[in-house]
Amino acid sequence: MEKTPCRNCNFISTAAAILNDEELNLLENSCAHVEFEKGEIIFKQDAFSSNVVYIKSGLVKVHLKGIHRDQIIKIAKGPTFLGLPTTFADKVNQYSATAIEKTIACFIDIDAFKHFIYKNGVFAYEIIINLCREELDNFQKCVNHKQKNVHGRVADTLLHVSRSIFESDEFLFPLTRNEFADLIATSRESISRILGEFHEDKIISVVGRKMKILDFDRLDYISRNG
DNA sequence: GCATTAACCACAG
DNA sequence: CTGTGGTTAATGC
């Protein structure tokens, strides 16, 4: 795994897949492959950065310091780019990324990355598509956060984790109750109570972090009407 | 007013 | 790290 050249990488991005031979050579000489264990910080808010981070596999929480506590922006699942906005918009990271599962990442030198954007329009196009999708997701998330009550947001998160992250009705929830609270801007206690209620009502089954969705219809209803 | 929602605090396991 | 109970402030009917 360590020495796999980018051109043969199983997790290659749709953007990098477009690069020509010469560009791939540059990419291979400009990126470092790093493995992170659960809990390790991939990059930190306020630290200087000159890399684009590409997550090959694993789960990462993207989080940012708030006035009172941390706010978790999202759970990112590889393969995906991380930290494009933070790297291009500023010299210093505007947010942190921490592995919440064993994660494999590549650090790509910003100058090489810029070179691809300047010289290869299709590469740039793929990157823009990615950024657009993320912005649309964020708009959606913003509306949901502002308009839904806590039950709705919890239901939302469970559905998202089940469908988009684990693609299964049964999973080991990747965050602590506190982090869950930081993700949807509520309190640890509310999370605890609501999960208890959902369990009681047989909408989901909860044993510690082990969760299983029993009634997608009702969860969906709560998510939409919460 | 009265009910509801959800945050904060404190105190166990 | 979690769950629970009491309290409280804000908001709605």
PDB file of C-alpha atoms (C1' of nucleotides) in Angstrom:
ATOM      1  CA  MET A   1       0.000   0.000   0.000  1.00  0.00           C
ATOM      2  CA  GLU A   2       2.752   2.444   0.968  1.00  0.00           C
ATOM      3  CA  LYS A   3       4.434   2.417  -2.400  1.00  0.00           C
ATOM      4  CA  THR A   4       1.417   2.137  -4.679  1.00  0.00           C
ATOM      5  CA  PRO A   5       1.863   4.816  -7.323  1.00  0.00           C
ATOM      6  CA  CYS A   6      -1.068   7.203  -7.659  1.00  0.00           C
ATOM      7  CA  ARG A   7      -1.878   5.926 -11.144  1.00  0.00           C
ATOM      8  CA  ASN A   8      -2.565   2.472  -9.708  1.00  0.00           C
ATOM      9  CA  CYS A   9      -4.324   3.677  -6.584  1.00  0.00           C
ATOM     10  CA  ASN A  10      -7.618   1.928  -5.905  1.00  0.00           C
ATOM     11  CA  PHE A  11      -8.971   5.089  -4.345  1.00  0.00           C
ATOM     12  CA  ILE A  12      -7.938   7.530  -7.051  1.00  0.00           C
ATOM     13  CA  SER A  13     -10.245  10.550  -7.320  1.00  0.00           C
ATOM     14  CA  THR A  14     -12.272  11.175 -10.459  1.00  0.00           C
ATOM     15  CA  ALA A  15     -10.183  14.319 -10.886  1.00  0.00           C
ATOM     16  CA  ALA A  16      -6.789  12.631 -10.623  1.00  0.00           C
ATOM     17  CA  ALA A  17      -7.944   9.858 -12.928  1.00  0.00           C
ATOM     18  CA  ILE A  18      -7.958  12.479 -15.668  1.00  0.00           C
ATOM     19  CA  LEU A  19      -4.318  13.501 -15.323  1.00  0.00           C
ATOM     20  CA  ASN A  20      -1.902  12.561 -18.086  1.00  0.00           C
ATOM     21  CA  ASP A  21       1.315  10.610 -17.610  1.00  0.00           C
ATOM     22  CA  GLU A  22       3.503  13.586 -17.015  1.00  0.00           C
ATOM     23  CA  GLU A  23       1.077  15.053 -14.475  1.00  0.00           C
ATOM     24  CA  LEU A  24       0.778  11.742 -12.688  1.00  0.00           C
ATOM     25  CA  ASN A  25       4.544  11.685 -12.332  1.00  0.00           C
ATOM     26  CA  LEU A  26       4.393  15.093 -10.717  1.00  0.00           C
ATOM     27  CA  LEU A  27       1.542  13.989  -8.455  1.00  0.00           C
ATOM     28  CA  GLU A  28       3.468  10.919  -7.359  1.00  0.00           C
ATOM     29  CA  ASN A  29       6.443  13.066  -6.451  1.00  0.00           C
ATOM     30  CA  SER A  30       4.314  15.633  -4.629  1.00  0.00           C
ATOM     31  CA  CYS A  31       2.199  13.542  -2.315  1.00  0.00           C
ATOM     32  CA  ALA A  32       2.732  11.736   0.943  1.00  0.00           C
ATOM     33  CA  HIS A  33       0.709   8.799   2.111  1.00  0.00           C
ATOM     34  CA  VAL A  34      -0.145   8.795   5.832  1.00  0.00           C
ATOM     35  CA  GLU A  35      -2.177   6.453   8.009  1.00  0.00           C
ATOM     36  CA  PHE A  36      -4.114   7.693  11.024  1.00  0.00           C
ATOM     37  CA  GLU A  37      -5.533   5.745  13.908  1.00  0.00           C
ATOM     38  CA  LYS A  38      -8.875   6.576  15.478  1.00  0.00           C
ATOM     39  CA  GLY A  39      -8.610   9.836  17.407  1.00  0.00           C
ATOM     40  CA  GLU A  40      -5.521  11.153  15.628  1.00  0.00           C
ATOM     41  CA  ILE A  41      -5.612  14.672  14.260  1.00  0.00           C
ATOM     42  CA  ILE A  42      -5.152  14.930  10.510  1.00  0.00           C
ATOM     43  CA  PHE A  43      -4.893  18.693  10.469  1.00  0.00           C
ATOM     44  CA  LYS A  44      -5.614  21.323  13.031  1.00  0.00           C
ATOM     45  CA  GLN A  45      -7.407  24.639  13.002  1.00  0.00           C
ATOM     46  CA  ASP A  46      -5.013  27.620  13.116  1.00  0.00           C
ATOM     47  CA  ALA A  47      -2.031  25.568  11.955  1.00  0.00           C
ATOM     48  CA  PHE A  48      -0.171  26.527   8.811  1.00  0.00           C
ATOM     49  CA  SER A  49      -0.920  24.327   5.839  1.00  0.00           C
ATOM     50  CA  SER A  50       0.466  23.947   2.344  1.00  0.00           C
ATOM     51  CA  ASN A  51      -1.242  20.725   1.410  1.00  0.00           C
ATOM     52  CA  VAL A  52      -4.469  19.491  -0.026  1.00  0.00           C
ATOM     53  CA  VAL A  53      -5.663  16.441   1.853  1.00  0.00           C
ATOM     54  CA  TYR A  54      -7.253  13.535   0.074  1.00  0.00           C
ATOM     55  CA  ILE A  55      -8.879  10.841   2.209  1.00  0.00           C
ATOM     56  CA  LYS A  56      -8.531   7.456   0.528  1.00  0.00           C
ATOM     57  CA  SER A  57     -10.468   5.500   3.095  1.00  0.00           C
ATOM     58  CA  GLY A  58     -11.789   5.832   6.609  1.00  0.00           C
ATOM     59  CA  LEU A  59     -14.002   8.236   8.515  1.00  0.00           C
ATOM     60  CA  VAL A  60     -13.104  11.753   9.562  1.00  0.00           C
ATOM     61  CA  LYS A  61     -14.866  14.409  11.579  1.00  0.00           C
ATOM     62  CA  VAL A  62     -14.485  17.951  10.329  1.00  0.00           C
ATOM     63  CA  HIS A  63     -14.853  20.346  13.220  1.00  0.00           C
ATOM     64  CA  LEU A  64     -14.379  23.922  14.144  1.00  0.00           C
ATOM     65  CA  LYS A  65     -14.081  25.821  17.404  1.00  0.00           C
ATOM     66  CA  GLY A  66     -17.195  27.720  18.398  1.00  0.00           C
ATOM     67  CA  ILE A  67     -17.705  30.289  21.137  1.00  0.00           C
ATOM     68  CA  HIS A  68     -18.907  27.744  23.682  1.00  0.00           C
ATOM     69  CA  ARG A  69     -17.788  24.431  22.299  1.00  0.00           C
ATOM     70  CA  ASP A  70     -16.649  22.536  19.254  1.00  0.00           C
ATOM     71  CA  GLN A  71     -19.014  22.333  16.316  1.00  0.00           C
ATOM     72  CA  ILE A  72     -18.753  19.264  14.129  1.00  0.00           C
ATOM     73  CA  ILE A  73     -19.412  20.317  10.555  1.00  0.00           C
ATOM     74  CA  LYS A  74     -19.694  16.890   9.063  1.00  0.00           C
ATOM     75  CA  ILE A  75     -18.553  13.320   9.027  1.00  0.00           C
ATOM     76  CA  ALA A  76     -16.534  12.740   5.881  1.00  0.00           C
ATOM     77  CA  LYS A  77     -16.094   9.322   4.378  1.00  0.00           C
ATOM     78  CA  GLY A  78     -13.260   8.413   2.072  1.00  0.00           C
ATOM     79  CA  PRO A  79     -12.627   8.628  -0.782  1.00  0.00           C
ATOM     80  CA  THR A  80     -12.980  12.398  -0.716  1.00  0.00           C
ATOM     81  CA  PHE A  81     -10.993  15.595  -0.786  1.00  0.00           C
ATOM     82  CA  LEU A  82     -10.754  17.483   2.478  1.00  0.00           C
ATOM     83  CA  GLY A  83      -9.602  20.960   3.145  1.00  0.00           C
ATOM     84  CA  LEU A  84      -9.721  22.516  -0.299  1.00  0.00           C
ATOM     85  CA  PRO A  85     -11.386  25.681   1.005  1.00  0.00           C
ATOM     86  CA  THR A  86      -9.062  25.911   3.975  1.00  0.00           C
ATOM     87  CA  THR A  87      -5.952  25.474   1.852  1.00  0.00           C
ATOM     88  CA  PHE A  88      -6.876  27.754  -1.012  1.00  0.00           C
ATOM     89  CA  ALA A  89      -8.592  30.529   0.874  1.00  0.00           C
ATOM     90  CA  ASP A  90      -6.016  30.997   3.612  1.00  0.00           C
ATOM     91  CA  LYS A  91      -2.529  30.013   4.675  1.00  0.00           C
ATOM     92  CA  VAL A  92      -3.910  28.799   7.965  1.00  0.00           C
ATOM     93  CA  ASN A  93      -6.466  26.029   8.474  1.00  0.00           C
ATOM     94  CA  GLN A  94      -9.912  27.353   9.247  1.00  0.00           C
ATOM     95  CA  TYR A  95     -11.027  24.036  10.695  1.00  0.00           C
ATOM     96  CA  SER A  96      -9.701  20.747  12.034  1.00  0.00           C
ATOM     97  CA  ALA A  97     -10.020  17.191  10.795  1.00  0.00           C
ATOM     98  CA  THR A  98      -9.739  14.224  13.147  1.00  0.00           C
ATOM     99  CA  ALA A  99      -9.873  10.536  12.272  1.00  0.00           C
ATOM    100  CA  ILE A 100     -12.755   8.728  13.971  1.00  0.00           C
ATOM    101  CA  GLU A 101     -11.768   5.425  12.405  1.00  0.00           C
ATOM    102  CA  LYS A 102      -8.539   4.143  10.958  1.00  0.00           C
ATOM    103  CA  THR A 103      -8.006   6.444   8.010  1.00  0.00           C
ATOM    104  CA  ILE A 104      -5.639   6.519   5.056  1.00  0.00           C
ATOM    105  CA  ALA A 105      -4.874   9.947   3.670  1.00  0.00           C
ATOM    106  CA  CYS A 106      -2.663  11.575   1.061  1.00  0.00           C
ATOM    107  CA  PHE A 107      -1.131  15.010   1.501  1.00  0.00           C
ATOM    108  CA  ILE A 108      -0.704  16.677  -1.850  1.00  0.00           C
ATOM    109  CA  ASP A 109       1.565  19.656  -2.263  1.00  0.00           C
ATOM    110  CA  ILE A 110      -0.441  22.782  -2.982  1.00  0.00           C
ATOM    111  CA  ASP A 111       1.843  23.914  -5.833  1.00  0.00           C
ATOM    112  CA  ALA A 112       1.445  20.646  -7.701  1.00  0.00           C
ATOM    113  CA  PHE A 113      -2.293  20.841  -7.185  1.00  0.00           C
ATOM    114  CA  LYS A 114      -2.404  24.409  -8.498  1.00  0.00           C
ATOM    115  CA  HIS A 115      -0.363  23.359 -11.481  1.00  0.00           C
ATOM    116  CA  PHE A 116      -3.014  20.774 -12.401  1.00  0.00           C
ATOM    117  CA  ILE A 117      -5.746  23.345 -12.106  1.00  0.00           C
ATOM    118  CA  TYR A 118      -3.906  25.850 -14.311  1.00  0.00           C
ATOM    119  CA  LYS A 119      -2.944  23.355 -16.972  1.00  0.00           C
ATOM    120  CA  ASN A 120      -5.704  20.789 -17.022  1.00  0.00           C
ATOM    121  CA  GLY A 121      -9.220  22.107 -17.481  1.00  0.00           C
ATOM    122  CA  VAL A 122     -10.965  18.787 -17.037  1.00  0.00           C
ATOM    123  CA  PHE A 123      -9.179  18.255 -13.734  1.00  0.00           C
ATOM    124  CA  ALA A 124     -10.270  21.700 -12.593  1.00  0.00           C
ATOM    125  CA  TYR A 125     -13.799  20.977 -13.750  1.00  0.00           C
ATOM    126  CA  GLU A 126     -13.956  17.815 -11.642  1.00  0.00           C
ATOM    127  CA  ILE A 127     -12.760  19.737  -8.599  1.00  0.00           C
ATOM    128  CA  ILE A 128     -15.385  22.420  -9.167  1.00  0.00           C
ATOM    129  CA  ILE A 129     -18.120  19.795  -9.442  1.00  0.00           C
ATOM    130  CA  ASN A 130     -17.028  18.434  -6.083  1.00  0.00           C
ATOM    131  CA  LEU A 131     -17.071  21.836  -4.455  1.00  0.00           C
ATOM    132  CA  CYS A 132     -20.512  22.575  -5.883  1.00  0.00           C
ATOM    133  CA  ARG A 133     -21.951  19.356  -4.506  1.00  0.00           C
ATOM    134  CA  GLU A 134     -20.549  20.188  -1.115  1.00  0.00           C
ATOM    135  CA  GLU A 135     -21.989  23.652  -1.197  1.00  0.00           C
ATOM    136  CA  LEU A 136     -25.427  22.325  -2.085  1.00  0.00           C
ATOM    137  CA  ASP A 137     -25.193  19.778   0.732  1.00  0.00           C
ATOM    138  CA  ASN A 138     -24.254  22.541   3.097  1.00  0.00           C
ATOM    139  CA  PHE A 139     -27.181  24.716   2.048  1.00  0.00           C
ATOM    140  CA  GLN A 140     -29.504  21.803   2.654  1.00  0.00           C
ATOM    141  CA  LYS A 141     -27.905  21.077   6.003  1.00  0.00           C
ATOM    142  CA  CYS A 142     -28.172  24.708   6.985  1.00  0.00           C
ATOM    143  CA  VAL A 143     -31.912  24.789   6.295  1.00  0.00           C
ATOM    144  CA  ASN A 144     -32.417  21.552   8.192  1.00  0.00           C
ATOM    145  CA  HIS A 145     -30.508  22.798  11.198  1.00  0.00           C
ATOM    146  CA  LYS A 146     -32.385  26.074  11.331  1.00  0.00           C
ATOM    147  CA  GLN A 147     -35.865  24.689  10.855  1.00  0.00           C
ATOM    148  CA  LYS A 148     -35.987  21.269  12.438  1.00  0.00           C
ATOM    149  CA  ASN A 149     -36.375  20.555  16.113  1.00  0.00           C
ATOM    150  CA  VAL A 150     -33.960  18.293  17.948  1.00  0.00           C
ATOM    151  CA  HIS A 151     -35.935  15.100  17.286  1.00  0.00           C
ATOM    152  CA  GLY A 152     -35.897  15.845  13.578  1.00  0.00           C
ATOM    153  CA  ARG A 153     -32.185  16.505  13.554  1.00  0.00           C
ATOM    154  CA  VAL A 154     -31.423  13.305  15.433  1.00  0.00           C
ATOM    155  CA  ALA A 155     -33.599  11.330  12.998  1.00  0.00           C
ATOM    156  CA  ASP A 156     -31.860  13.079  10.094  1.00  0.00           C
ATOM    157  CA  THR A 157     -28.458  12.128  11.376  1.00  0.00           C
ATOM    158  CA  LEU A 158     -29.386   8.498  11.962  1.00  0.00           C
ATOM    159  CA  LEU A 159     -30.756   8.197   8.435  1.00  0.00           C
ATOM    160  CA  HIS A 160     -27.712   9.875   6.953  1.00  0.00           C
ATOM    161  CA  VAL A 161     -25.275   7.700   8.887  1.00  0.00           C
ATOM    162  CA  SER A 162     -27.207   4.585   7.949  1.00  0.00           C
ATOM    163  CA  ARG A 163     -27.707   5.365   4.263  1.00  0.00           C
ATOM    164  CA  SER A 164     -24.693   7.389   3.230  1.00  0.00           C
ATOM    165  CA  ILE A 165     -21.948   6.238   5.543  1.00  0.00           C
ATOM    166  CA  PHE A 166     -22.528   2.609   6.406  1.00  0.00           C
ATOM    167  CA  GLU A 167     -25.089   1.690   3.750  1.00  0.00           C
ATOM    168  CA  SER A 168     -26.704  -0.621   6.276  1.00  0.00           C
ATOM    169  CA  ASP A 169     -29.575  -0.494   8.757  1.00  0.00           C
ATOM    170  CA  GLU A 170     -27.198  -1.703  11.455  1.00  0.00           C
ATOM    171  CA  PHE A 171     -23.989   0.051  12.462  1.00  0.00           C
ATOM    172  CA  LEU A 172     -21.648   1.103  15.220  1.00  0.00           C
ATOM    173  CA  PHE A 173     -22.307   4.809  15.609  1.00  0.00           C
ATOM    174  CA  PRO A 174     -18.941   6.509  15.050  1.00  0.00           C
ATOM    175  CA  LEU A 175     -19.309   9.380  17.545  1.00  0.00           C
ATOM    176  CA  THR A 176     -19.740   9.702  21.301  1.00  0.00           C
ATOM    177  CA  ARG A 177     -23.003  11.203  22.573  1.00  0.00           C
ATOM    178  CA  ASN A 178     -21.140  14.431  23.168  1.00  0.00           C
ATOM    179  CA  GLU A 179     -19.877  14.531  19.588  1.00  0.00           C
ATOM    180  CA  PHE A 180     -23.348  13.651  18.316  1.00  0.00           C
ATOM    181  CA  ALA A 181     -24.580  16.700  20.243  1.00  0.00           C
ATOM    182  CA  ASP A 182     -21.830  18.863  18.745  1.00  0.00           C
ATOM    183  CA  LEU A 183     -22.818  17.675  15.275  1.00  0.00           C
ATOM    184  CA  ILE A 184     -26.420  18.887  15.500  1.00  0.00           C
ATOM    185  CA  ALA A 185     -25.901  21.721  17.963  1.00  0.00           C
ATOM    186  CA  THR A 186     -27.734  20.343  20.951  1.00  0.00           C
ATOM    187  CA  SER A 187     -26.817  18.965  24.364  1.00  0.00           C
ATOM    188  CA  ARG A 188     -25.486  15.548  25.286  1.00  0.00           C
ATOM    189  CA  GLU A 189     -28.499  15.093  27.559  1.00  0.00           C
ATOM    190  CA  SER A 190     -31.006  15.686  24.778  1.00  0.00           C
ATOM    191  CA  ILE A 191     -29.257  13.108  22.580  1.00  0.00           C
ATOM    192  CA  SER A 192     -29.397  10.641  25.409  1.00  0.00           C
ATOM    193  CA  ARG A 193     -33.094  11.201  26.011  1.00  0.00           C
ATOM    194  CA  ILE A 194     -34.132  11.157  22.374  1.00  0.00           C
ATOM    195  CA  LEU A 195     -32.227   7.957  21.596  1.00  0.00           C
ATOM    196  CA  GLY A 196     -33.900   6.462  24.659  1.00  0.00           C
ATOM    197  CA  GLU A 197     -37.326   7.517  23.350  1.00  0.00           C
ATOM    198  CA  PHE A 198     -36.672   6.141  19.860  1.00  0.00           C
ATOM    199  CA  HIS A 199     -35.568   2.888  21.433  1.00  0.00           C
ATOM    200  CA  GLU A 200     -38.638   2.782  23.652  1.00  0.00           C
ATOM    201  CA  ASP A 201     -40.882   3.409  20.637  1.00  0.00           C
ATOM    202  CA  LYS A 202     -39.137   0.633  18.691  1.00  0.00           C
ATOM    203  CA  ILE A 203     -38.044   3.029  15.954  1.00  0.00           C
ATOM    204  CA  ILE A 204     -34.427   2.062  16.467  1.00  0.00           C
ATOM    205  CA  SER A 205     -32.584  -0.266  18.766  1.00  0.00           C
ATOM    206  CA  VAL A 206     -29.740   1.232  20.776  1.00  0.00           C
ATOM    207  CA  VAL A 207     -27.215  -0.617  22.889  1.00  0.00           C
ATOM    208  CA  GLY A 208     -24.355   1.741  23.596  1.00  0.00           C
ATOM    209  CA  ARG A 209     -23.041   2.704  20.168  1.00  0.00           C
ATOM    210  CA  LYS A 210     -24.574  -0.285  18.468  1.00  0.00           C
ATOM    211  CA  MET A 211     -27.632   0.939  16.623  1.00  0.00           C
ATOM    212  CA  LYS A 212     -30.109  -0.618  14.287  1.00  0.00           C
ATOM    213  CA  ILE A 213     -32.900   1.138  12.462  1.00  0.00           C
ATOM    214  CA  LEU A 214     -36.121  -0.802  12.894  1.00  0.00           C
ATOM    215  CA  ASP A 215     -38.669   1.560  11.370  1.00  0.00           C
ATOM    216  CA  PHE A 216     -37.368   3.663   8.494  1.00  0.00           C
ATOM    217  CA  ASP A 217     -40.818   5.052   7.748  1.00  0.00           C
ATOM    218  CA  ARG A 218     -41.335   6.549  11.155  1.00  0.00           C
ATOM    219  CA  LEU A 219     -37.776   7.830  11.324  1.00  0.00           C
ATOM    220  CA  ASP A 220     -38.261   9.439   7.942  1.00  0.00           C
ATOM    221  CA  TYR A 221     -41.514  10.968   9.127  1.00  0.00           C
ATOM    222  CA  ILE A 222     -39.816  12.442  12.199  1.00  0.00           C
ATOM    223  CA  SER A 223     -36.967  13.720  10.068  1.00  0.00           C
ATOM    224  CA  ARG A 224     -39.322  15.475   7.663  1.00  0.00           C
ATOM    225  CA  ASN A 225     -41.704  16.882  10.258  1.00  0.00           C
ATOM    226  CA  GLY A 226     -39.355  17.521  13.131  1.00  0.00           C
TER     227      GLY A 226
ATOM    228  C1'  DG B   1     -51.784  31.446  32.755  1.00  0.00           C
ATOM    229  C1'  DC B   2     -50.505  26.748  31.304  1.00  0.00           C
ATOM    230  C1'  DA B   3     -48.035  23.464  28.409  1.00  0.00           C
ATOM    231  C1'  DT B   4     -44.083  22.325  25.783  1.00  0.00           C
ATOM    232  C1'  DT B   5     -39.310  22.246  24.424  1.00  0.00           C
ATOM    233  C1'  DA B   6     -34.766  21.932  25.358  1.00  0.00           C
ATOM    234  C1'  DA B   7     -30.666  23.655  27.846  1.00  0.00           C
ATOM    235  C1'  DC B   8     -28.020  23.503  32.146  1.00  0.00           C
ATOM    236  C1'  DC B   9     -26.611  21.343  36.547  1.00  0.00           C
ATOM    237  C1'  DA B  10     -25.610  17.717  39.500  1.00  0.00           C
ATOM    238  C1'  DC B  11     -24.976  13.224  40.661  1.00  0.00           C
ATOM    239  C1'  DA B  12     -24.425   8.357  39.797  1.00  0.00           C
ATOM    240  C1'  DG B  13     -22.742   4.163  37.438  1.00  0.00           C
TER     241       DG B  13
ATOM    242  C1'  DC C   1     -18.490   8.498  28.801  1.00  0.00           C
ATOM    243  C1'  DT C   2     -23.671   8.028  29.703  1.00  0.00           C
ATOM    244  C1'  DG C   3     -28.176   8.197  31.705  1.00  0.00           C
ATOM    245  C1'  DT C   4     -31.489  10.430  34.775  1.00  0.00           C
ATOM    246  C1'  DG C   5     -33.941  13.710  37.509  1.00  0.00           C
ATOM    247  C1'  DG C   6     -34.790  18.392  38.834  1.00  0.00           C
ATOM    248  C1'  DT C   7     -34.824  23.174  37.437  1.00  0.00           C
ATOM    249  C1'  DT C   8     -35.431  26.939  34.399  1.00  0.00           C
ATOM    250  C1'  DA C   9     -35.907  30.135  30.445  1.00  0.00           C
ATOM    251  C1'  DA C  10     -38.185  30.881  26.239  1.00  0.00           C
ATOM    252  C1'  DT C  11     -42.047  30.318  23.291  1.00  0.00           C
ATOM    253  C1'  DG C  12     -46.671  29.060  21.817  1.00  0.00           C
ATOM    254  C1'  DC C  13     -51.761  28.618  22.493  1.00  0.00           C
TER     255       DC C  13
END
